[in-house]
């Protein structure tokens, strides 16, 4: 199974997207089809073995829409092993026979092959493999990066095209509207086209002003009637029928005025046809602009990436295009420059601003061995780092991919709108014609019935229904990315706020995951100071790789305590160690070690038990057979853990902690964090089962973790939330990724879910309400009750406003700001 995405041209409303989605779903090899009306993209899950892109294109085209197949990609390869024209002919012929290959040209002189191919049926790897099988070696040069740019440029050109069309239509519609409406309200118009004196001139003036409007709006008719003829009417079909009816009637009336002298000058509908097109085009332009603002988050991320990198090779600096950086290259970055790719520092120290990627407002200190995220900003130091991930593998590229996939997904709440829009347009067309006929039978004249028909056709707005959900999801997921919260799908975005239980993994999630020295306690009869005690322990642990030993060595280094030389080091499994430091025999370890050596440790036993009850690990230090004191080490809670847990509990969410630690240590950490439910002594493989047990109690469970052993539990939970600094497996298994590695962002995800779902419900309410109220009014309900008849011009204005209002409401999400954990907790 693989995922493919295609732009679709011609969709204007939810009926369109429903048709495209339904049609695509019936194509052989397509397992799932999803259309995002806001981004105008079709996303498919397909079986590569049976899926044929050309069949999909033909099916979509047959419904009246245009599936935009990707532009053919041009790629250049270095070819090794060629020595003559026969070699180049073989390579060229081999590449040319590949399915999806358009052209293949080999240059023997520079030993390069340039190919143009369809990326949907052929990949760079496929091309290289085919050449390699002939005995030559094909090495791709650089990477393709033009498709994203091409899509972006296409979107910009679409907006400009609609803007230009809007202006041109307005140029002719405004005077037309003035000429047709001025006499009705007593405003004078030029005498030479006075409707009383010169009815023929008056009607021809309107006709000549309307023709350019119909011409510039021809795409509505082309697409609307095409889909209608294919049996899949859409929003354009409604607009086309309404304007065509008004225009054709007005031409007939003009004919009657010219040749029969009919008194119909004030019964023309030219301005109705033109204003309908004008309002609709203006609405589409405002939609395009709003959609562009919805994708600002992705655009900002894409703009972060620098175009070049400074590579250090054989001691010399060389500036190369970002595409030429390869894993293993040494990259040099000076203050104020952006990091080109991901990597690990090998020389220098600096502070790095990662705000746009992680949401972390403060620069992060970096030194040798620390990781670098591509596109982050180097603040104050010059560093050299080794590239580890480039191109599409960088953190930035993965974030963009995740956000794009999320923006293209659907939320379950959209299903109702999808079902309704599948029937919406045919029902509206039926209502329009039925209402027109009923009014005729009721004794009204043809003009009245025509007004009703046109009003019903143009006031109905499936666009608002189709845009209600995807627009909010696009803004919501983009806003989440700005705050370092990557929500992978619309389903997850909708579901997060429904959870009533959150299970936190302890180590690395609630805690720092790195033990630190917390206490140093001396015996009452100690002959050394606390500093000496730490110095002796650090000296003994200097060569140790045990995490607890590393914590003690680090503590001594931070306090500026130099370690002594050590000899006769001996690790004692399960107990501790023995070493000779400054001629003195040191034993450093747990109670069992002291018991085995028959040392008197009881004087410190109560202190050791107290520290253990606090979740710390106490270790005794004996010098020449005398217990001098103990040092406690613990994995401390993260800065925001307690505030976050309190904030979640205030929301009525049950908080649990899961860990492999023993019950005593787990309870101590849970008590300090404010957690009531503790799942301790849990083996890695049993974490998913513990989540299942909670779900069996009827709870909606979110799991927050960071390790490989958390991946099954993340997948099992209703919502899996991965800490961004965790393993790739954990991140891959999760529905939400917290880039900042800060548990308080769990609150951000919940708040964003609540605000987004609220926005979606508002959009759907107004979209449904608009159509439920507007269509009966257009059918003449107010007139029936003694009120006015709805003018088609106002119906068109209302229709356009409904779509724009949904978009503007979705854009309000851009003002989202998460509440701090401290504020919620208090």
Coordinates of C-alpha atoms in Angstrom, one line a residue, residues 454-754:
X454 CA -32.9 31.6 -10.6
X455 CA -32.9 32.6 -6.9
X456 CA -33.1 28.9 -5.8
X457 CA -30.3 27.9 -8.1
X458 CA -27.9 30.6 -7.1
X459 CA -28.6 30.8 -3.3
X460 CA -27.9 27.2 -2.6
X461 CA -24.3 26.8 -1.4
X462 CA -22.7 23.3 -1.1
X463 CA -19.4 25.1 -1.0
X464 CA -19.9 26.2 2.6
X465 CA -20.7 22.6 3.6
X466 CA -17.6 21.3 1.9
X467 CA -15.3 23.9 3.3
X468 CA -16.5 23.8 6.9
X469 CA -14.3 20.9 8.1
X470 CA -11.1 21.0 6.0
X471 CA -10.6 24.7 6.4
X472 CA -10.6 24.4 10.2
X473 CA -8.4 21.3 10.1
X474 CA -5.9 23.1 7.8
X475 CA -5.6 26.1 10.1
X476 CA -5.7 23.9 13.3
X477 CA -2.9 21.6 12.3
X478 CA -0.9 24.5 10.9
X479 CA -1.3 26.4 14.2
X480 CA -0.3 23.2 16.1
X481 CA 2.9 23.0 14.1
X482 CA 3.7 26.6 15.0
X483 CA 3.5 25.6 18.7
X484 CA 5.6 22.5 18.2
X485 CA 2.6 20.1 18.3
X486 CA 2.3 18.0 15.2
X487 CA -1.1 16.4 14.8
X488 CA -1.0 13.8 12.1
X489 CA -4.7 13.6 11.1
X490 CA -8.0 15.2 11.3
X491 CA -9.3 12.1 13.1
X492 CA -6.7 12.7 15.9
X493 CA -7.4 16.4 16.0
X494 CA -11.1 15.8 16.6
X495 CA -10.6 13.0 19.1
X496 CA -8.0 14.4 21.4
X497 CA -10.4 16.5 23.5
X498 CA -12.6 13.4 24.1
X499 CA -9.9 11.5 26.1
X500 CA -10.7 11.0 29.8
X501 CA -7.5 9.1 30.9
X502 CA -3.9 9.9 30.1
X503 CA -1.2 7.4 30.8
X504 CA 2.3 8.8 31.0
X505 CA 5.5 6.8 30.6
X506 CA 7.8 7.7 33.5
X507 CA 11.4 7.7 32.3
X508 CA 12.1 10.3 29.7
X509 CA 8.5 11.5 29.6
X510 CA 7.6 12.7 33.1
X511 CA 11.2 12.6 34.2
X512 CA 14.4 13.9 32.5
X513 CA 15.6 10.3 31.8
X514 CA 19.0 11.2 33.1
X515 CA 19.9 10.5 36.8
X516 CA 21.3 13.3 38.8
X517 CA 22.8 13.6 42.3
X518 CA 20.1 14.8 44.7
X519 CA 21.5 14.2 48.2
X520 CA 24.9 13.8 50.0
X521 CA 24.6 12.6 53.6
X522 CA 27.6 12.1 56.0
X523 CA 27.7 9.7 58.9
X524 CA 27.7 11.2 62.4
X525 CA 31.3 10.0 62.8
X526 CA 32.5 10.8 59.3
X527 CA 36.1 11.8 58.9
X528 CA 35.6 13.5 55.5
X529 CA 33.6 16.5 54.2
X530 CA 30.7 16.3 51.7
X531 CA 33.1 17.5 49.0
X532 CA 35.6 14.8 49.9
X533 CA 32.9 12.2 49.9
X534 CA 31.8 13.2 46.4
X535 CA 35.4 13.4 45.2
X536 CA 36.2 9.9 46.4
X537 CA 33.0 8.5 44.8
X538 CA 33.6 10.3 41.5
X539 CA 37.2 9.1 41.4
X540 CA 36.0 5.5 41.9
X541 CA 33.3 5.9 39.3
X542 CA 35.5 7.7 36.7
X543 CA 35.8 4.7 34.4
X544 CA 32.3 3.5 35.0
X545 CA 29.6 3.4 32.2
X546 CA 26.8 2.9 34.6
X547 CA 24.2 5.8 34.4
X548 CA 24.3 6.3 38.2
X549 CA 28.1 6.5 38.1
X550 CA 28.0 9.0 35.3
X551 CA 25.6 11.2 37.3
X552 CA 28.1 11.3 40.2
X553 CA 31.1 12.1 37.9
X554 CA 29.1 14.8 36.2
X555 CA 28.1 16.3 39.6
X556 CA 31.7 16.5 40.7
X557 CA 32.7 18.1 37.4
X558 CA 30.0 20.8 37.7
X559 CA 31.2 21.6 41.2
X560 CA 34.8 21.9 40.0
X561 CA 36.0 18.9 42.0
X562 CA 39.0 17.1 40.4
X563 CA 39.0 13.3 40.5
X564 CA 42.0 11.4 41.9
X565 CA 43.8 8.7 40.1
X566 CA 42.3 5.2 40.6
X567 CA 43.8 1.7 40.6
X568 CA 42.6 -1.8 41.1
X569 CA 39.1 -1.0 39.9
X570 CA 36.6 -3.9 40.3
X571 CA 33.0 -3.9 39.4
X572 CA 30.9 -6.1 41.7
X573 CA 27.7 -7.1 39.7
X574 CA 24.4 -6.2 41.4
X575 CA 26.2 -4.5 44.3
X576 CA 28.6 -1.7 43.3
X577 CA 32.4 -1.4 42.9
X578 CA 35.7 -1.6 44.7
X579 CA 38.7 0.6 43.9
X580 CA 41.9 2.1 45.4
X581 CA 41.9 5.9 45.5
X582 CA 44.9 7.8 46.9
X583 CA 46.1 4.6 48.6
X584 CA 42.7 4.1 50.3
X585 CA 40.4 1.2 49.5
X586 CA 36.9 2.4 48.5
X587 CA 33.7 0.3 48.4
X588 CA 30.8 2.2 46.8
X589 CA 27.4 0.6 46.3
X590 CA 24.1 -0.6 47.8
X591 CA 23.2 -2.1 51.2
X592 CA 24.0 -5.6 49.9
X593 CA 27.6 -4.6 49.2
X594 CA 27.9 -3.2 52.8
X595 CA 26.4 -6.4 54.2
X596 CA 28.7 -8.7 52.1
X597 CA 31.7 -6.7 53.4
X598 CA 30.4 -6.8 57.0
X599 CA 30.5 -3.0 57.2
X600 CA 28.5 -1.2 59.9
X601 CA 26.0 0.8 57.9
X602 CA 23.1 0.9 60.3
X603 CA 23.9 4.5 61.4
X604 CA 22.8 5.6 57.9
X605 CA 20.1 3.0 57.3
X606 CA 17.1 5.3 58.3
X607 CA 18.4 8.0 56.0
X608 CA 18.8 5.5 53.2
X609 CA 15.3 4.2 53.7
X610 CA 13.9 7.8 53.7
X611 CA 15.7 8.6 50.4
X612 CA 14.4 5.3 48.9
X613 CA 10.9 6.2 49.9
X614 CA 11.3 9.5 47.9
X615 CA 12.1 7.5 44.8
X616 CA 15.9 8.0 45.0
X617 CA 18.7 5.4 44.8
X618 CA 21.0 5.7 47.9
X619 CA 24.6 4.4 47.6
X620 CA 26.9 3.9 50.6
X621 CA 30.6 4.9 50.5
X622 CA 33.1 3.1 52.7
X623 CA 36.7 4.1 53.0
X624 CA 39.1 1.6 54.5
X625 CA 36.3 -0.4 56.0
X626 CA 34.5 2.6 57.5
X627 CA 31.1 3.8 56.2
X628 CA 31.6 7.6 55.8
X629 CA 28.3 8.5 54.1
X630 CA 25.9 8.0 51.3
X631 CA 25.1 9.7 48.0
X632 CA 21.6 9.5 46.5
X633 CA 20.9 9.7 42.8
X634 CA 17.5 10.0 41.1
X635 CA 15.8 10.6 37.8
X636 CA 14.2 14.0 38.5
X637 CA 10.8 15.2 37.3
X638 CA 10.8 17.5 34.3
X639 CA 10.2 21.2 34.9
X640 CA 6.5 21.2 33.9
X641 CA 5.4 17.7 34.9
X642 CA 3.6 18.6 38.1
X643 CA 1.9 21.7 36.7
X644 CA 0.7 19.7 33.7
X645 CA -0.7 16.9 35.8
X646 CA -2.6 19.3 38.1
X647 CA -4.0 21.1 35.0
X648 CA -5.2 17.8 33.5
X649 CA -6.8 16.7 36.8
X650 CA -8.6 20.1 36.9
X651 CA -10.1 19.3 33.5
X652 CA -11.5 16.1 35.0
X653 CA -8.9 13.8 33.2
X654 CA -7.6 10.9 35.1
X655 CA -3.8 10.7 35.1
X656 CA -1.9 7.4 35.4
X657 CA 1.8 6.6 35.3
X658 CA 3.3 3.5 33.8
X659 CA 6.8 2.3 34.5
X660 CA 9.0 -0.8 34.8
X661 CA 10.3 0.5 38.2
X662 CA 9.5 -1.2 41.4
X663 CA 6.4 -0.1 43.3
X664 CA 8.3 1.8 46.0
X665 CA 10.2 4.0 43.6
X666 CA 7.2 4.4 41.2
X667 CA 4.9 5.5 44.1
X668 CA 7.4 8.0 45.3
X669 CA 7.7 9.7 41.9
X670 CA 3.9 9.5 41.4
X671 CA 3.2 11.1 44.8
X672 CA 5.6 14.0 44.0
X673 CA 4.0 14.5 40.6
X674 CA 0.5 14.3 42.0
X675 CA -0.5 11.1 40.2
X676 CA -3.0 8.8 41.9
X677 CA -2.9 5.8 39.7
X678 CA 0.4 3.9 39.3
X679 CA 1.1 1.0 37.0
X680 CA 4.5 -0.3 38.2
X681 CA 6.7 -3.3 37.5
X682 CA 5.3 -3.3 34.0
X683 CA 7.5 -5.1 31.4
X684 CA 7.9 -3.3 28.1
X685 CA 5.9 -5.8 26.2
X686 CA 3.0 -5.5 28.7
X687 CA 2.5 -1.7 28.4
X688 CA 0.0 -2.2 25.5
X689 CA -2.0 -4.7 27.6
X690 CA -2.2 -2.2 30.5
X691 CA -3.7 0.3 28.0
X692 CA -6.2 -2.3 26.9
X693 CA -7.3 -2.9 30.5
X694 CA -8.0 0.8 30.9
X695 CA -10.0 0.8 27.6
X696 CA -11.9 -2.3 28.8
X697 CA -13.1 -0.1 31.7
X698 CA -14.8 2.2 29.1
X699 CA -12.1 4.9 29.2
X700 CA -10.8 6.9 26.2
X701 CA -7.1 6.6 26.7
X702 CA -4.2 8.7 25.5
X703 CA -0.7 7.3 26.0
X704 CA 2.3 9.6 26.2
X705 CA 5.7 8.0 25.7
X706 CA 9.1 8.3 24.0
X707 CA 10.8 4.9 23.8
X708 CA 10.8 1.9 21.5
X709 CA 9.0 -0.1 24.2
X710 CA 6.3 2.6 24.2
X711 CA 5.4 2.1 20.5
X712 CA 2.9 -0.8 21.0
X713 CA 1.1 1.1 23.7
X714 CA 1.0 4.3 21.6
X715 CA -0.5 2.3 18.8
X716 CA -3.0 0.6 21.1
X717 CA -4.3 3.8 22.8
X718 CA -7.1 5.9 21.4
X719 CA -4.6 8.7 21.0
X720 CA -0.8 8.1 21.0
X721 CA 1.3 11.1 21.9
X722 CA 5.0 10.8 21.3
X723 CA 7.7 13.0 22.8
X724 CA 9.6 14.5 19.8
X725 CA 13.0 13.7 21.2
X726 CA 12.1 10.0 21.4
X727 CA 12.8 7.2 19.0
X728 CA 11.6 7.2 15.4
X729 CA 9.6 4.1 16.1
X730 CA 7.6 5.9 18.9
X731 CA 7.1 9.0 16.8
X732 CA 5.9 6.8 13.9
X733 CA 3.4 5.0 16.1
X734 CA 1.9 8.1 17.5
X735 CA -1.0 10.3 16.4
X736 CA 0.5 13.4 17.9
X737 CA 4.2 14.4 18.2
X738 CA 5.4 17.0 20.8
X739 CA 8.4 18.6 19.1
X740 CA 9.5 20.5 22.2
X741 CA 9.6 17.3 24.4
X742 CA 7.6 19.2 27.0
X743 CA 4.7 17.3 28.6
X744 CA 2.7 20.6 29.0
X745 CA 2.2 20.5 25.2
X746 CA -0.3 17.8 25.9
X747 CA -2.5 20.6 27.2
X748 CA -1.8 22.6 24.0
X749 CA -3.0 19.6 21.9
X750 CA -6.2 19.3 24.0
X751 CA -7.0 23.0 23.8
X752 CA -6.3 23.1 20.1
X753 CA -8.6 20.1 19.5
X754 CA -11.3 21.8 21.5

